[in-house]
Amino acid sequence: MNWDELYQTGVTPWEKGAPAPPLIEWLRKHGPLEGEVLVPGCGYGHDVRAIAAASPKSTVVGIDISATALKEALTYSSVGREVFQSASIFALPQSLQNRFDWVFEHTCFCAIQPDRRHDYLKMAVSALKPEGKLLAIFFLNPWDPEDEIPEGGGPPFGVTKEEIDNLFNPHFDLVDELEPKTAFPGREGREIVRLMRKKRVGVSEC
Ligand SMILES: C[S@@+](CC[C@H](N)C(=O)[O-])C[C@H]1O[C@@H](n2cnc3c(N)ncnc32)[C@H](O)[C@@H]1O
């Protein structure tokens, strides 16, 4: 998947010009994400800025592999301590490891090939401090049964709760799960929000 080409050619159906409604819902209900926050696959950075605006003392790091997306992210006025960095979730730089209090997931997990999900898990485990938290909006079923699935499948790739359990439970404790009341049009009832806490295990055990 050439993500930068998609941004360059304006083929960005995921780009809504606003932060994820379930994130805003979460922040209103539970308050800011305190400390250092990593947002993988941040795109234009709407979620990064929403977290930074709600959490003025927090450093929020948005990473992406698309230079075009990051260039666009930098055109927005700063709202807090947000920074954007070019990095792949599959080769997390040392400077981003064992550092974060939070990882916030939204439409990065569903964008990668399902056979790379274990590498996503490794990224989250290695980015977080012991007992750091993963707050994730998971896209359960992006396609209606009657939808025409694009040739070759997604993305976005859906995921079941059982698959999430099997992947994350060995390394994270589930703290909370909720069905968001708000969503981007078309995503209603298709997402779940999970709050998970990293167990005290080393990344080598992933
Ligand atoms: C579906 S888009 C979602 C972007 C953003 N989260 C949003 O909701 O607007 C997936 C994003 O993940 C980025 N991405 C894909 N593979 C990546 C990787 N290996 N490391 C970092 N970012 C990646 C893409 O460039 C793209 O910006």
mmCIF file of N, CA, C and O and ligand atoms in Angstrom, residues 1-4 7 14-18 20 39-47 63-67 69 87-91 104-112 116 155-156 184 187, ligand 1:
data_model
loop_
_atom_site.group_PDB
_atom_site.id
_atom_site.type_symbol
_atom_site.label_atom_id
_atom_site.label_comp_id
_atom_site.label_asym_id
_atom_site.label_seq_id
_atom_site.Cartn_x
_atom_site.Cartn_y
_atom_site.Cartn_z
ATOM 1 N N MET A 1 0.861 -1.203 0.000
ATOM 2 C CA MET A 1 0.000 0.000 0.000
ATOM 3 C C MET A 1 0.887 1.239 0.000
ATOM 4 O O MET A 1 1.703 1.401 0.899
ATOM 5 N N ASN A 2 0.736 2.075 -1.031
ATOM 6 C CA ASN A 2 1.549 3.293 -1.070
ATOM 7 C C ASN A 2 0.735 4.444 -0.482
ATOM 8 O O ASN A 2 -0.001 5.147 -1.176
ATOM 9 N N TRP A 3 0.876 4.620 0.814
ATOM 10 C CA TRP A 3 0.052 5.602 1.523
ATOM 11 C C TRP A 3 0.353 7.022 1.064
ATOM 12 O O TRP A 3 -0.560 7.843 0.927
ATOM 13 N N ASP A 4 1.612 7.293 0.807
ATOM 14 C CA ASP A 4 1.942 8.660 0.403
ATOM 15 C C ASP A 4 1.297 9.002 -0.945
ATOM 16 O O ASP A 4 0.803 10.119 -1.128
ATOM 17 N N TYR A 7 -2.272 9.948 -0.421
ATOM 18 C CA TYR A 7 -2.405 11.339 0.039
ATOM 19 C C TYR A 7 -2.130 12.311 -1.121
ATOM 20 O O TYR A 7 -2.847 13.301 -1.296
ATOM 21 N N TRP A 14 -10.675 8.081 4.496
ATOM 22 C CA TRP A 14 -10.640 8.079 5.963
ATOM 23 C C TRP A 14 -10.480 9.478 6.545
ATOM 24 O O TRP A 14 -10.718 9.690 7.724
ATOM 25 N N GLU A 15 -10.075 10.426 5.704
ATOM 26 C CA GLU A 15 -9.747 11.770 6.181
ATOM 27 C C GLU A 15 -11.038 12.582 6.315
ATOM 28 O O GLU A 15 -11.662 12.926 5.314
ATOM 29 N N LYS A 16 -11.422 12.865 7.574
ATOM 30 C CA LYS A 16 -12.721 13.488 7.831
ATOM 31 C C LYS A 16 -12.605 14.957 8.247
ATOM 32 O O LYS A 16 -13.614 15.598 8.557
ATOM 33 N N GLY A 17 -11.381 15.433 8.355
ATOM 34 C CA GLY A 17 -11.221 16.843 8.723
ATOM 35 C C GLY A 17 -11.511 17.125 10.181
ATOM 36 O O GLY A 17 -11.673 18.291 10.573
ATOM 37 N N ALA A 18 -11.577 16.081 11.005
ATOM 38 C CA ALA A 18 -11.941 16.258 12.416
ATOM 39 C C ALA A 18 -11.458 15.046 13.208
ATOM 40 O O ALA A 18 -11.249 13.972 12.631
ATOM 41 N N ALA A 20 -11.653 11.825 15.785
ATOM 42 C CA ALA A 20 -12.638 10.750 15.883
ATOM 43 C C ALA A 20 -13.674 11.072 16.958
ATOM 44 O O ALA A 20 -13.303 11.340 18.109
ATOM 45 N N VAL A 39 0.552 8.608 18.911
ATOM 46 C CA VAL A 39 -0.558 8.341 17.986
ATOM 47 C C VAL A 39 0.026 7.761 16.693
ATOM 48 O O VAL A 39 0.566 8.494 15.859
ATOM 49 N N PRO A 40 -0.032 6.425 16.530
ATOM 50 C CA PRO A 40 0.529 5.817 15.318
ATOM 51 C C PRO A 40 -0.381 6.016 14.114
ATOM 52 O O PRO A 40 -1.607 5.978 14.241
ATOM 53 N N GLY A 41 0.223 6.236 12.936
ATOM 54 C CA GLY A 41 -0.565 6.424 11.714
ATOM 55 C C GLY A 41 -1.488 7.611 11.849
ATOM 56 O O GLY A 41 -2.686 7.519 11.578
ATOM 57 N N CYS A 42 -0.922 8.769 12.193
ATOM 58 C CA CYS A 42 -1.734 9.926 12.617
ATOM 59 C C CYS A 42 -2.353 10.694 11.459
ATOM 60 O O CYS A 42 -3.218 11.543 11.680
ATOM 61 N N GLY A 43 -1.898 10.441 10.211
ATOM 62 C CA GLY A 43 -2.459 11.191 9.082
ATOM 63 C C GLY A 43 -2.269 12.687 9.262
ATOM 64 O O GLY A 43 -1.171 13.162 9.577
ATOM 65 N N TYR A 44 -3.338 13.445 9.075
ATOM 66 C CA TYR A 44 -3.254 14.905 9.189
ATOM 67 C C TYR A 44 -3.229 15.389 10.653
ATOM 68 O O TYR A 44 -3.145 16.581 10.903
ATOM 69 N N GLY A 45 -3.380 14.472 11.585
ATOM 70 C CA GLY A 45 -3.151 14.825 12.986
ATOM 71 C C GLY A 45 -4.348 15.377 13.750
ATOM 72 O O GLY A 45 -4.169 15.973 14.812
ATOM 73 N N HIS A 46 -5.563 15.144 13.261
ATOM 74 C CA HIS A 46 -6.724 15.696 13.981
ATOM 75 C C HIS A 46 -6.831 15.110 15.397
ATOM 76 O O HIS A 46 -7.155 15.818 16.352
ATOM 77 N N ASP A 47 -6.579 13.808 15.521
ATOM 78 C CA ASP A 47 -6.644 13.179 16.852
ATOM 79 C C ASP A 47 -5.511 13.686 17.745
ATOM 80 O O ASP A 47 -5.706 13.911 18.946
ATOM 81 N N ILE A 63 2.964 9.908 14.646
ATOM 82 C CA ILE A 63 3.909 9.375 13.664
ATOM 83 C C ILE A 63 3.147 8.861 12.439
ATOM 84 O O ILE A 63 2.000 8.419 12.541
ATOM 85 N N ASP A 64 3.827 8.924 11.310
ATOM 86 C CA ASP A 64 3.241 8.417 10.068
ATOM 87 C C ASP A 64 4.381 8.149 9.091
ATOM 88 O O ASP A 64 5.465 8.709 9.229
ATOM 89 N N ILE A 65 4.109 7.269 8.109
ATOM 90 C CA ILE A 65 5.120 7.029 7.069
ATOM 91 C C ILE A 65 4.912 7.925 5.858
ATOM 92 O O ILE A 65 5.748 7.938 4.968
ATOM 93 N N SER A 66 3.808 8.645 5.811
ATOM 94 C CA SER A 66 3.539 9.498 4.654
ATOM 95 C C SER A 66 4.066 10.912 4.894
ATOM 96 O O SER A 66 3.554 11.636 5.761
ATOM 97 N N ALA A 67 5.053 11.297 4.090
ATOM 98 C CA ALA A 67 5.599 12.653 4.202
ATOM 99 C C ALA A 67 4.531 13.688 3.848
ATOM 100 O O ALA A 67 4.467 14.773 4.437
ATOM 101 N N ALA A 69 1.244 13.453 4.307
ATOM 102 C CA ALA A 69 0.318 13.614 5.439
ATOM 103 C C ALA A 69 0.955 14.466 6.540
ATOM 104 O O ALA A 69 0.312 15.371 7.095
ATOM 105 N N ALA A 87 7.973 8.165 10.988
ATOM 106 C CA ALA A 87 8.438 6.886 11.547
ATOM 107 C C ALA A 87 7.434 5.816 11.174
ATOM 108 O O ALA A 87 6.241 6.088 11.017
ATOM 109 N N SER A 88 7.959 4.593 11.040
ATOM 110 C CA SER A 88 7.081 3.450 10.765
ATOM 111 C C SER A 88 6.776 2.726 12.060
ATOM 112 O O SER A 88 7.669 2.526 12.896
ATOM 113 N N ILE A 89 5.547 2.285 12.174
ATOM 114 C CA ILE A 89 5.186 1.497 13.364
ATOM 115 C C ILE A 89 5.920 0.155 13.358
ATOM 116 O O ILE A 89 6.008 -0.494 14.392
ATOM 117 N N PHE A 90 6.444 -0.242 12.209
ATOM 118 C CA PHE A 90 7.141 -1.529 12.125
ATOM 119 C C PHE A 90 8.646 -1.397 12.362
ATOM 120 O O PHE A 90 9.369 -2.382 12.298
ATOM 121 N N ALA A 91 9.101 -0.194 12.586
ATOM 122 C CA ALA A 91 10.523 0.029 12.891
ATOM 123 C C ALA A 91 10.591 1.242 13.813
ATOM 124 O O ALA A 91 11.129 2.302 13.436
ATOM 125 N N PHE A 104 -2.548 5.945 21.522
ATOM 126 C CA PHE A 104 -3.928 6.106 21.076
ATOM 127 C C PHE A 104 -4.059 5.564 19.659
ATOM 128 O O PHE A 104 -3.387 6.038 18.738
ATOM 129 N N GLU A 105 -4.929 4.576 19.512
ATOM 130 C CA GLU A 105 -5.138 3.912 18.217
ATOM 131 C C GLU A 105 -6.465 4.335 17.589
ATOM 132 O O GLU A 105 -7.511 4.256 18.217
ATOM 133 N N HIS A 106 -6.361 4.762 16.315
ATOM 134 C CA HIS A 106 -7.574 5.036 15.543
ATOM 135 C C HIS A 106 -7.233 4.922 14.059
ATOM 136 O O HIS A 106 -6.429 5.717 13.550
ATOM 137 N N THR A 107 -7.781 3.934 13.403
ATOM 138 C CA THR A 107 -7.627 3.700 11.954
ATOM 139 C C THR A 107 -6.197 3.485 11.475
ATOM 140 O O THR A 107 -5.898 3.720 10.312
ATOM 141 N N CYS A 108 -5.310 3.056 12.369
ATOM 142 C CA CYS A 108 -4.000 2.575 11.932
ATOM 143 C C CYS A 108 -4.030 1.049 11.920
ATOM 144 O O CYS A 108 -3.647 0.418 10.934
ATOM 145 N N PHE A 109 -4.562 0.470 13.012
ATOM 146 C CA PHE A 109 -4.644 -1.006 13.112
ATOM 147 C C PHE A 109 -5.443 -1.581 11.953
ATOM 148 O O PHE A 109 -5.073 -2.614 11.381
ATOM 149 N N CYS A 110 -6.531 -0.932 11.557
ATOM 150 C CA CYS A 110 -7.378 -1.469 10.472
ATOM 151 C C CYS A 110 -6.760 -1.228 9.100
ATOM 152 O O CYS A 110 -7.226 -1.783 8.104
ATOM 153 N N ALA A 111 -5.727 -0.383 9.051
ATOM 154 C CA ALA A 111 -5.120 -0.038 7.758
ATOM 155 C C ALA A 111 -3.991 -0.991 7.372
ATOM 156 O O ALA A 111 -3.648 -1.085 6.201
ATOM 157 N N ILE A 112 -3.423 -1.664 8.360
ATOM 158 C CA ILE A 112 -2.291 -2.548 8.045
ATOM 159 C C ILE A 112 -2.803 -3.933 7.649
ATOM 160 O O ILE A 112 -3.933 -4.313 7.996
ATOM 161 N N ARG A 116 0.159 -8.520 9.722
ATOM 162 C CA ARG A 116 1.165 -7.707 10.439
ATOM 163 C C ARG A 116 0.656 -7.228 11.794
ATOM 164 O O ARG A 116 1.264 -6.375 12.444
ATOM 165 N N PRO A 155 -7.568 -2.258 2.665
ATOM 166 C CA PRO A 155 -8.139 -1.795 3.911
ATOM 167 C C PRO A 155 -9.345 -0.868 3.679
ATOM 168 O O PRO A 155 -9.492 -0.387 2.569
ATOM 169 N N PRO A 156 -10.118 -0.629 4.748
ATOM 170 C CA PRO A 156 -9.899 -1.079 6.129
ATOM 171 C C PRO A 156 -10.237 -2.553 6.329
ATOM 172 O O PRO A 156 -11.178 -3.059 5.726
ATOM 173 N N PHE A 184 -18.266 8.851 13.164
ATOM 174 C CA PHE A 184 -18.372 9.470 11.848
ATOM 175 C C PHE A 184 -19.524 8.794 11.102
ATOM 176 O O PHE A 184 -19.771 7.591 11.295
ATOM 177 N N ARG A 187 -19.999 4.915 10.278
ATOM 178 C CA ARG A 187 -19.267 4.029 11.198
ATOM 179 C C ARG A 187 -20.096 3.695 12.445
ATOM 180 O O ARG A 187 -19.598 3.039 13.361
HETATM 181 C C1 LIG B 1 -6.480 4.910 7.201
HETATM 182 S S1 LIG B 1 -5.239 6.105 7.425
HETATM 183 C C2 LIG B 1 -5.757 6.867 8.975
HETATM 184 C C3 LIG B 1 -5.061 8.161 9.269
HETATM 185 C C4 LIG B 1 -5.563 8.852 10.537
HETATM 186 N N1 LIG B 1 -5.463 7.982 11.696
HETATM 187 C C5 LIG B 1 -6.986 9.297 10.335
HETATM 188 O O1 LIG B 1 -7.908 8.697 10.910
HETATM 189 O O2 LIG B 1 -7.191 10.254 9.569
HETATM 190 C C6 LIG B 1 -3.866 5.104 7.938
HETATM 191 C C7 LIG B 1 -2.619 5.910 8.218
HETATM 192 O O3 LIG B 1 -1.581 5.035 8.659
HETATM 193 C C8 LIG B 1 -0.381 5.415 8.025
HETATM 194 N N2 LIG B 1 0.487 4.242 8.003
HETATM 195 C C9 LIG B 1 0.350 3.124 7.254
HETATM 196 N N3 LIG B 1 1.343 2.256 7.522
HETATM 197 C C10 LIG B 1 2.120 2.843 8.464
HETATM 198 C C11 LIG B 1 3.306 2.465 9.133
HETATM 199 N N4 LIG B 1 3.921 1.294 8.879
HETATM 200 N N5 LIG B 1 3.835 3.297 10.052
HETATM 201 C C12 LIG B 1 3.258 4.499 10.298
HETATM 202 N N6 LIG B 1 2.123 4.927 9.689
HETATM 203 C C13 LIG B 1 1.575 4.113 8.780
HETATM 204 C C14 LIG B 1 -0.806 5.916 6.656
HETATM 205 O O4 LIG B 1 0.135 6.727 6.024
HETATM 206 C C15 LIG B 1 -2.095 6.647 7.009
HETATM 207 O O5 LIG B 1 -1.854 7.984 7.341
#
